Short mmCIF file of C-alpha atoms and ligand atoms in Angstrom, two decimals:
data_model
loop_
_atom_site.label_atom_id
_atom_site.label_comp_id
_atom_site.label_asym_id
_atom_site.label_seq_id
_atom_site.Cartn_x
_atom_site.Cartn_y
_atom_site.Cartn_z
CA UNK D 1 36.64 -52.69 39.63
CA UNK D 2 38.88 -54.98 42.00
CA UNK D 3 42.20 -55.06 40.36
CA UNK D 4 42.96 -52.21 37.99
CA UNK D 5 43.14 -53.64 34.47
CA UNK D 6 46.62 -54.99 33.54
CA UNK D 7 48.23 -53.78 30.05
CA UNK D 8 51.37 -56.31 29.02
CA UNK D 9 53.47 -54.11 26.48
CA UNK D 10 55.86 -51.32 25.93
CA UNK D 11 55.41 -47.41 26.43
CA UNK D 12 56.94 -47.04 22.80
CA UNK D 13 54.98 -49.51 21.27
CA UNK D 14 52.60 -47.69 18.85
CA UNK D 15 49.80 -50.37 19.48
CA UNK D 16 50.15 -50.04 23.14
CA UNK D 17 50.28 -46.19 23.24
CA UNK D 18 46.81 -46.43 21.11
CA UNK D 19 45.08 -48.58 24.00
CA UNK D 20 46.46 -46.41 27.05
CA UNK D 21 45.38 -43.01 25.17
CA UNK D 22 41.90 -44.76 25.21
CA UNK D 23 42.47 -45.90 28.73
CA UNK D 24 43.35 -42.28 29.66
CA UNK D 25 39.97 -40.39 27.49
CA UNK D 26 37.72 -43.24 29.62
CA UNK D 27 39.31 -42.59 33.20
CA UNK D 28 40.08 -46.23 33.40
CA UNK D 29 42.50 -47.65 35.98
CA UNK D 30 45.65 -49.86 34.72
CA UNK D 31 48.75 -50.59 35.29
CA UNK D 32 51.19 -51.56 33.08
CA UNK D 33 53.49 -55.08 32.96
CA UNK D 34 56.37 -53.89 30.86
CA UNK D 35 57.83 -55.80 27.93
CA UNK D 36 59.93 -55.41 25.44
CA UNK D 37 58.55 -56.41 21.60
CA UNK D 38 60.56 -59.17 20.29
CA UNK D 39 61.30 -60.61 24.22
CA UNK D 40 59.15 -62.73 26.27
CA UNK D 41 58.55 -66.18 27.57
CA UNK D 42 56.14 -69.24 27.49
CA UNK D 43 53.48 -67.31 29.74
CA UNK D 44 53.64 -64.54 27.33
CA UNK D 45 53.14 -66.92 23.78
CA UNK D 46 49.73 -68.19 26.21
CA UNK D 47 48.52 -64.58 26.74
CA UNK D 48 49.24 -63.40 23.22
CA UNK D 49 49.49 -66.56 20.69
CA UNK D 50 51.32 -64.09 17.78
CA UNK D 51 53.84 -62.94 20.31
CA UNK D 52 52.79 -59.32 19.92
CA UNK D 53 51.52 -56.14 22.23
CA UNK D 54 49.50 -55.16 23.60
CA UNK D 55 47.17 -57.70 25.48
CA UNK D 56 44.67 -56.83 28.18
CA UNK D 57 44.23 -58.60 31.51
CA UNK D 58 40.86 -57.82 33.16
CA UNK D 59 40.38 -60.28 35.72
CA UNK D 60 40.01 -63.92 34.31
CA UNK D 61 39.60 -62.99 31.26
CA UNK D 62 42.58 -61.70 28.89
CA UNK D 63 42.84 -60.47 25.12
CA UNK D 64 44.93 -59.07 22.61
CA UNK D 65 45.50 -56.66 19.60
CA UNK D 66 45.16 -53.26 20.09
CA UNK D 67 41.24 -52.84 18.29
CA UNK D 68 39.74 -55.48 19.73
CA UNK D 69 41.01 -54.00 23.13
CA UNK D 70 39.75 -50.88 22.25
CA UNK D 71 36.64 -52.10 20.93
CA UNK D 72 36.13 -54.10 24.14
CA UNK D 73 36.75 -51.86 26.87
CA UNK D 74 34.19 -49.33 24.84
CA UNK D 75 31.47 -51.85 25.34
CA UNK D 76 32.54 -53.42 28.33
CA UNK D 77 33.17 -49.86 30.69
CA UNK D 78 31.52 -46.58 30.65
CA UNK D 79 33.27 -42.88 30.15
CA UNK D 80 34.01 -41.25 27.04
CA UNK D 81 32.83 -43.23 24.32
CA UNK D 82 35.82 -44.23 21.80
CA UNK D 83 33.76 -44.62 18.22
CA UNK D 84 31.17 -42.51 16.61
CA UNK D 85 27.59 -43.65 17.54
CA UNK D 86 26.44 -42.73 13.84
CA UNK D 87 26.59 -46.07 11.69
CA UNK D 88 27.96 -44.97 9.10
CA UNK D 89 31.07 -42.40 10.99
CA UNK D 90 31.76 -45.76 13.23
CA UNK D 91 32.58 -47.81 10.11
CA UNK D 92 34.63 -44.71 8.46
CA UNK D 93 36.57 -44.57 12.36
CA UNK D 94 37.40 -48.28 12.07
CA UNK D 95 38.70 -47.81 8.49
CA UNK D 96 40.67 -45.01 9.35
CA UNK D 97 41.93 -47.05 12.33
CA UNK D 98 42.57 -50.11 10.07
CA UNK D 99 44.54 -48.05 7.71
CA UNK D 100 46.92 -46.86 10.44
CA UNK D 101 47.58 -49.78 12.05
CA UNK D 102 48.38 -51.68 9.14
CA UNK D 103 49.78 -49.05 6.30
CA UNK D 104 51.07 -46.49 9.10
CA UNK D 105 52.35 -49.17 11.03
CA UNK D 106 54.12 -51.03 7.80
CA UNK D 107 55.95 -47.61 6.85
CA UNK D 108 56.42 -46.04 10.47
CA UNK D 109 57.22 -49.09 12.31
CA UNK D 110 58.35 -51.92 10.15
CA UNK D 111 59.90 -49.81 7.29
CA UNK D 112 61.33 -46.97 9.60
CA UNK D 113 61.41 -47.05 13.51
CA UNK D 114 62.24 -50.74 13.19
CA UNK D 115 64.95 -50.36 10.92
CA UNK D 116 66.35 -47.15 12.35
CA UNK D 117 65.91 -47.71 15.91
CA UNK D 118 65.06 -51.01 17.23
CA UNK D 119 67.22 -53.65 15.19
CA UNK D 120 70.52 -51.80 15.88
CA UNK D 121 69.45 -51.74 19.25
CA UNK D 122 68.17 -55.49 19.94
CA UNK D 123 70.39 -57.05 17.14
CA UNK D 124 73.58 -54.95 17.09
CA UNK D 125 73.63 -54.53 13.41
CA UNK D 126 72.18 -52.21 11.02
CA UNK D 127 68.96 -51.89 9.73
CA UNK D 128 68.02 -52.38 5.54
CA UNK D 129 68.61 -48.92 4.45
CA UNK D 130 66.92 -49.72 1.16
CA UNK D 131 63.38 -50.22 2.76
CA UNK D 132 64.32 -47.19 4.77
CA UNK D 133 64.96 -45.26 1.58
CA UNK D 134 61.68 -46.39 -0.13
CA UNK D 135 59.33 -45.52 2.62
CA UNK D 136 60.64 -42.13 3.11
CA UNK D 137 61.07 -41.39 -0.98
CA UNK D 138 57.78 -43.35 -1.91
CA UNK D 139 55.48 -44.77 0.39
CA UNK D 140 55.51 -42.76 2.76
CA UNK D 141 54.45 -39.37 1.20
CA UNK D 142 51.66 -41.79 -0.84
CA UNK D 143 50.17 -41.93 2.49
CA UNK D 144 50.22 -38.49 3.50
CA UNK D 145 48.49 -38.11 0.26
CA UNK D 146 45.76 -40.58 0.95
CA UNK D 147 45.20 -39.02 4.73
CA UNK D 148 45.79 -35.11 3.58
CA UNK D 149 42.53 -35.59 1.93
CA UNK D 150 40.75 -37.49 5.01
CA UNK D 151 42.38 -35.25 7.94
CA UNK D 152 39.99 -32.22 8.98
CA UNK D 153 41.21 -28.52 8.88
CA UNK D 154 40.49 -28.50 12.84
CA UNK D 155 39.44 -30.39 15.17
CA UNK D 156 39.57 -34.32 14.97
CA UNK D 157 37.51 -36.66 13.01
CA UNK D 158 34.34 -37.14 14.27
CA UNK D 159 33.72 -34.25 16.84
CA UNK D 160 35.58 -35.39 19.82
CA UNK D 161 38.99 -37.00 20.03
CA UNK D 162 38.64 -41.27 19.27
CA UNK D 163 40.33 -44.48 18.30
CA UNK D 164 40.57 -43.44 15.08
CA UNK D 165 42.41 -39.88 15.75
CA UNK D 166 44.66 -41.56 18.26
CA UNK D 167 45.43 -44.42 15.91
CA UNK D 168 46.72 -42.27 13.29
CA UNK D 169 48.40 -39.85 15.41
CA UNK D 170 50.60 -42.78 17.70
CA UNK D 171 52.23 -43.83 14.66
CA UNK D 172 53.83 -40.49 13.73
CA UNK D 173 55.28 -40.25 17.09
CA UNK D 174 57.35 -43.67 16.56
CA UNK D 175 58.32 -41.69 13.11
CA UNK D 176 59.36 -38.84 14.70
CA UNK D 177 61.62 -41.29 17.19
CA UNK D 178 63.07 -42.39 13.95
CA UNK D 179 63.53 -38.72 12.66
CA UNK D 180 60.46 -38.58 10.83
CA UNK D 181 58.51 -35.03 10.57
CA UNK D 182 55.50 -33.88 8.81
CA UNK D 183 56.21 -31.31 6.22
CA UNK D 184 54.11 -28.94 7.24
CA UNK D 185 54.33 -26.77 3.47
CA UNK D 186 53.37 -30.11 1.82
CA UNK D 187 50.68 -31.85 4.10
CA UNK D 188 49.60 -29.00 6.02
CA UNK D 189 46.53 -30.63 7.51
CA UNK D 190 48.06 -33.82 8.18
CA UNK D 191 50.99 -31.97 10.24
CA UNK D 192 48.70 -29.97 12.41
CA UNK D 193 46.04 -32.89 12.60
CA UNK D 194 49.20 -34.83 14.30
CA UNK D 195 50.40 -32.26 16.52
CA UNK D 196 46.66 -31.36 17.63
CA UNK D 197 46.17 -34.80 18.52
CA UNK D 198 49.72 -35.94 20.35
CA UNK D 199 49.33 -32.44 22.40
CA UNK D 200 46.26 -33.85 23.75
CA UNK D 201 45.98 -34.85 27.22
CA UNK D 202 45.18 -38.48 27.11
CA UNK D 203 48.09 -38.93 24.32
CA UNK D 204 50.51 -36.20 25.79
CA UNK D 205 50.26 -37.62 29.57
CA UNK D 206 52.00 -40.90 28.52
CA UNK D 207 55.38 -38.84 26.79
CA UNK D 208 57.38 -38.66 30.08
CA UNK D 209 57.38 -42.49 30.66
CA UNK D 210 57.88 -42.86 26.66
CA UNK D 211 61.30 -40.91 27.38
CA UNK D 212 62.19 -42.20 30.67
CA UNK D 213 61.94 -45.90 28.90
CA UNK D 214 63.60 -44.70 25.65
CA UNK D 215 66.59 -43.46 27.68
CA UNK D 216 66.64 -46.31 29.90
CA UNK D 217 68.90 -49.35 29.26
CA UNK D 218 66.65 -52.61 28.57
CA UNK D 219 67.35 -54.54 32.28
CA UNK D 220 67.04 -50.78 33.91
CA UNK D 221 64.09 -49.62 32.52
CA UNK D 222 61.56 -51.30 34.86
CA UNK D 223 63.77 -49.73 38.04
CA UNK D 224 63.69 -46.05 35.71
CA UNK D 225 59.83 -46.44 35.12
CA UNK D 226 58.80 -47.28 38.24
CA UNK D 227 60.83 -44.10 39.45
CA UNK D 228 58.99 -42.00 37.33
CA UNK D 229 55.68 -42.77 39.09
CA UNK D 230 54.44 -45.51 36.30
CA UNK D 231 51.96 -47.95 37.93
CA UNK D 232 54.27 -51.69 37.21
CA UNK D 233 53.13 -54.54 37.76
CA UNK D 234 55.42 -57.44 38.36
CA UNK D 235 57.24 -57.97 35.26
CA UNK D 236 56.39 -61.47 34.79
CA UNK D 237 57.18 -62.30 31.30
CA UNK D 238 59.77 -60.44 29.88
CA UNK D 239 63.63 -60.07 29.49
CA UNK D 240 64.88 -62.38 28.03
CA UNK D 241 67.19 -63.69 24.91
CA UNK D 242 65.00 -61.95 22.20
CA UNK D 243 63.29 -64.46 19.73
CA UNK D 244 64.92 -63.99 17.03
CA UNK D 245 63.02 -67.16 14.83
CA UNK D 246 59.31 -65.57 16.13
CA UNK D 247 60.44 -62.18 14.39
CA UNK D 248 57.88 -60.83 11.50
CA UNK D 249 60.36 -59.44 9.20
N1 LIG J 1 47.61 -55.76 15.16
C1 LIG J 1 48.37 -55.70 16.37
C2 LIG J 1 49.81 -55.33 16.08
C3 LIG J 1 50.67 -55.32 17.34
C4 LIG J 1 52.18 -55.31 17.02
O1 LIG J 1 52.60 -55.51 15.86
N2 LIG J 1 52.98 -55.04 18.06
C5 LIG J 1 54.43 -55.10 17.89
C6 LIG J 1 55.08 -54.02 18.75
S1 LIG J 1 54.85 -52.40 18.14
C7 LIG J 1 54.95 -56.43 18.41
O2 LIG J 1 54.51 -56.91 19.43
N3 LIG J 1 55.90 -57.04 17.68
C8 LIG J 1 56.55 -58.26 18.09
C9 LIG J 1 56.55 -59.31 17.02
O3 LIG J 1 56.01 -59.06 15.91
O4 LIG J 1 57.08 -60.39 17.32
C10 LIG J 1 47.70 -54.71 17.33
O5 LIG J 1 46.96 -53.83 16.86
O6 LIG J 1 47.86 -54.87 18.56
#
């Protein structure tokens, strides 16, 4: 590999935390170009035409949305392999990864972190306490429901830690930034399935930059990373006025 593969995104991103724990469990090289969700310039739009992170540079050639990353650097580089080989468990992993990205990351993100953390921060107001309300009274625990009954006692999903176990896990750790826990008496393998999986190494090495970043203001955090030994590239596309017409909500 000449030039260590470039991730564009955000160490609390959910999406992006999915495709470095992959990165990590295959021993690939990367650095990371920091940017803030919601921020970013023309260069950026190019890279990543719905405005969102992550998006791979490898070389020439340049991609985004968290699965097809994953998917691609499975094929593309050797190590640990991130899907089942079975048929049938590979299609059940992409389900499972499906589900969280798009329910898990509706409640967690869009319904909860967004609305608790990030729109007071990048908009100065507060977030709609009524969605907030209805994810954590109703959706929410329909979800634990649905994954309660997919979750194994031990262990992760298919044998060894994948996508699909990393996927669901990342998402609880943006709850738990917005105060979310796992009731442990009421989705008991769901809590330890979570904890199992964020304690791993491959998840678990990326929580010091998540903090440093988290406690960093938004012009220091590059300075803050890059002083906690995170590998930066130039940061190219980033800060500044957020976008406020490109948001999804
Ligand atoms: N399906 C995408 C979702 C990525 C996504 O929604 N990322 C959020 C950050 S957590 C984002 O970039 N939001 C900015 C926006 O929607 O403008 C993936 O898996 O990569």
């Amino acid at each position: 590999m000449d030039k260590p593969l470039t991730i564009i995104g955000s160490y609390v991103s959910p999406y992006v935390r999915k495709v470095l724990a992959c990165m990590n469990l295959k021993g690939l090289d990367y650095e990371v170009d920091p940017i803030t969700p919601f921020f970013g310039n023309d260069e950026f739009r190019r890279l990543s035409p719905l405005c969102r992170i992550p998006v791979l540079i490898d070389g020439s050639f340049s991609v985004s949305d968290s699965s097809v990353i994953c998917a691609y650097l499975d094929e593309a580089y050797p190590g640990r392999a991130l899907f089942p080989a079975n048929a049938k468990d590979g299609a059940r992993a992409r389900w499972l990864e499906e589900f969280a990205d798009t329910r898990l990351g509706d409640l967690f993100i869009w319904n909860l972190f967004y609305q608790k953390v990030v729109h007071p921060l990048v908009w100065g107001e507060p977030g709609d306490q009524a969605r907030i309300d209805k994810a954590l009274n109703e959706d929410i625990p329909a979800a634990l429901d649905y994954l309660e009954g997919e979750l194994p006692a031990d262990g992760f999903l298919f044998g060894e830690i994948g996508v699909a176990d990393i996927s669901i896990a990342s998402f609880f750790r943006n709850g738990s930034y917005a105060g979310f826990n796992v009731d442990a008496a009421r989705w008991p393998r769901t809590a330890a399935f979570v904890e199992r999986t964020l304690a791993h190494p491959c998840i678990a090495a990326l929580l010091p930059l998540e903090d440093v970043q988290r406690n960093a203001d938004i012009k220091g955090r590059r300075q803050a990373l890059l002083d906690a030994g995170a590998l930066l590239t130039a940061e190219t596309l980033g800060v500044r006025e957020p976008r406020k017409g490109m948001m999804r909500l």
